[in-house]
């Protein structure tokens, strides 16, 4: 059984656009302004365990959400049934809610002049016909490569292959109606290694909008096994202060805390340690972050945000100085600013490396310290910046990995951690909406034995 074709998907896209038009016209007839968003995802997900098929799932899910505004009063409703009657009921429900909500001077559609009336095509949809047998075989191959990698790989938590196509439609009573198709493919594998009754697990994955750009099943399987084996026989560390490297896929989370701290919702609620820091230096003077929402084929690319506001390239950090907040129309009005097109999240943040080499370069530069490759739990205070998380990784001496470590906690203040960043390597993690290399911090406190 093959997945939905592009022609069928385009037909559904047109049907969804008609549903949005209907909802908007009904709202307008009732004297309201409105915005409607529809998302629909269809695809295949298969999982295997110990080289046997465990689950096969087809999904075809979608929903329509409408926000209506009667003056400054807002009402929301949604429906997964896109028949005319259900859409009418959703509009009526939203209108009824709006009539009984309190007025909020900051609510309403984003400014008309900021809308993406001419949204660019970002080449986000790449159709490949993949049947169940092919999907299952890919997952099984990843497991086979993992299980055969080393005799210490004793069990598997399974492998999963996903292939999904999506449709996104947005419209509002300004006359904006835009839509686009997208695709996403992924393959992952997780295995368990054992030595002297001690077990360790790890995983690996690959993801892309283009099937042909996925890493091979062999790479996924062998990499997951390698990572699990290398974690065996971890040691504990005594409490100390040392330099710390956040491996690239962990470093994305470190930068993600920055995104949360400069988001409009946190700022107008005064629940961020970066309140009133716009235009101030919060990172080293060489540090730069830029945002590029219109990169072709990228996972975090989008022509407009969830309010229909056109996305655009932005400088987030320049010379260590905070250049912008991340604002929706609501938070922008609360802060007496203009929305930045970040309703729904960030798009392709790129952290500029300041080292030509990858992780090995940072290890040599650090000489002795901790390489963090996994985070466990979270105790982060967004108001004060207090940071404390369980971690695992490797102890490093003379620039070389000595032994794995586990059951430790790393702690600090985010505002200090950002200022104490020494280097960013060029081993860029491309699977996240934050694209960064590994990051070396001058010093952090490690709590262990």
Phi, psi and omega in degrees: 000123181271161179281175183300138181277164180296321180298317178295321180295320178295325176296317177296322178301316180295321178296320179292323176298320178294323178296320178295316178302317181297313181299319180293319181294322178295320179294317181297321179297337179267008176083018182252155162268156187202160171222144184229134175234137178232132171235140179220132181231132177227142179174193186231137175226126177234147176226146178232159173214129184053043174066020176240141179296128182252324183205139174229124185225125170259138177226149179210081189245146177200161177205153177244128177240135180233137172242126178246151181231118173255094190067239178256016177257134187243142174224140180240147173204161180212162177207143174264352177261117186260021172289156185306315183297319181292322177295318177300317180295322179296317179297315179298321178296317179297318179295319180296320178295316182300324182296336185250002177272159178286152177290141178225111186298344183265354183276165179132170177297154172295161184300137185302319184292349180264358184289151179270068181295334178236071184291135180285154174275118185260011175057051185266355184243124179223101186281135171222131178280111180235118180268175185300317182300318179296318181296315179298317182298321178298316179295317180297319180298318179300316178296318181300313179298323179291312184292333180268359186290321186201142182295344178279352172280109190251347182201167179230139171269357173114168175231151183222135172240134179233141174222116185224144173244144182227156174233134175233129179231135175225138176211156175213174186281005168283350184100005177280134174211108182228152180205159174203159177260155177213159177225157180206131179232144179208154177218130181222159179210141180225128183226168183240132176251151183223146173202122180052049177066009178257130186247144173222144178238155171201172185213169173212158179207162173224144184211143180195159171283343179247125180301319183291348180265000175293146169292158186290159175300325178297315180297315181298313182294310183293324179293319178296320179292316179302315182295320179294317181296319182293344180273351184297149178057052179289152177249164175261156178248149171285159179297133184195170172243124184213165171295150183225135172252127170268115178301153193308316182286344172273327179298332177301324178291323178299317178286330177299326177296328176294316179301318179295324184286338180253014176282145186302319181301317179291326185287313183287341174274357182060035182248032180229144177283358178248022174301134177063028179257004179301129181084003180252158180279120181237355179221170179303155189291350177266354190280133180221137171230131175234156181241137185224083185290343189254020175294131183293138171071003186277151185296326184256016179280147178199135180285340179206159180272187186285359173252008180082003181285133180296135176275157181204159177300140179218150169266121181269309178233130175225128184053034179079000185259134179289119187262339185203154165267173178247105193239141165269175179296322182293308182294327178297317179295322178298326183263004181058045179229191180246141179303146180255008179077035182246021171292114182107351175127186183260166187224108172053061171289135178239118177269122184283124178292153172240014174229142182284333183266178181264214184302321182301323179297317179293322179299316179295320180293320180291322181071292180228131181164204186241132169258118180265124180241354178209141175246144182230122179069181182201132173222080184240126179261108182294337181282316184261341184085005180296131187233127177207119182218145171293147185213161172217158181171226185219140172276137186241133173224136182052036176077009182239146175291125182262309182197155177288150177231151181210172178057047176236165176233134174252142188215155177175191173249128185305319181298325176284321180299317180297318181290337182266012175290126183264321187204152171236123181280173181260018175275071191292132172274114185261359185270005185240162173287352171245115184256107183218156170272183176297147186238129178258125174256143185299321184193139171218159177273131176247126177255124181225237182293000000 
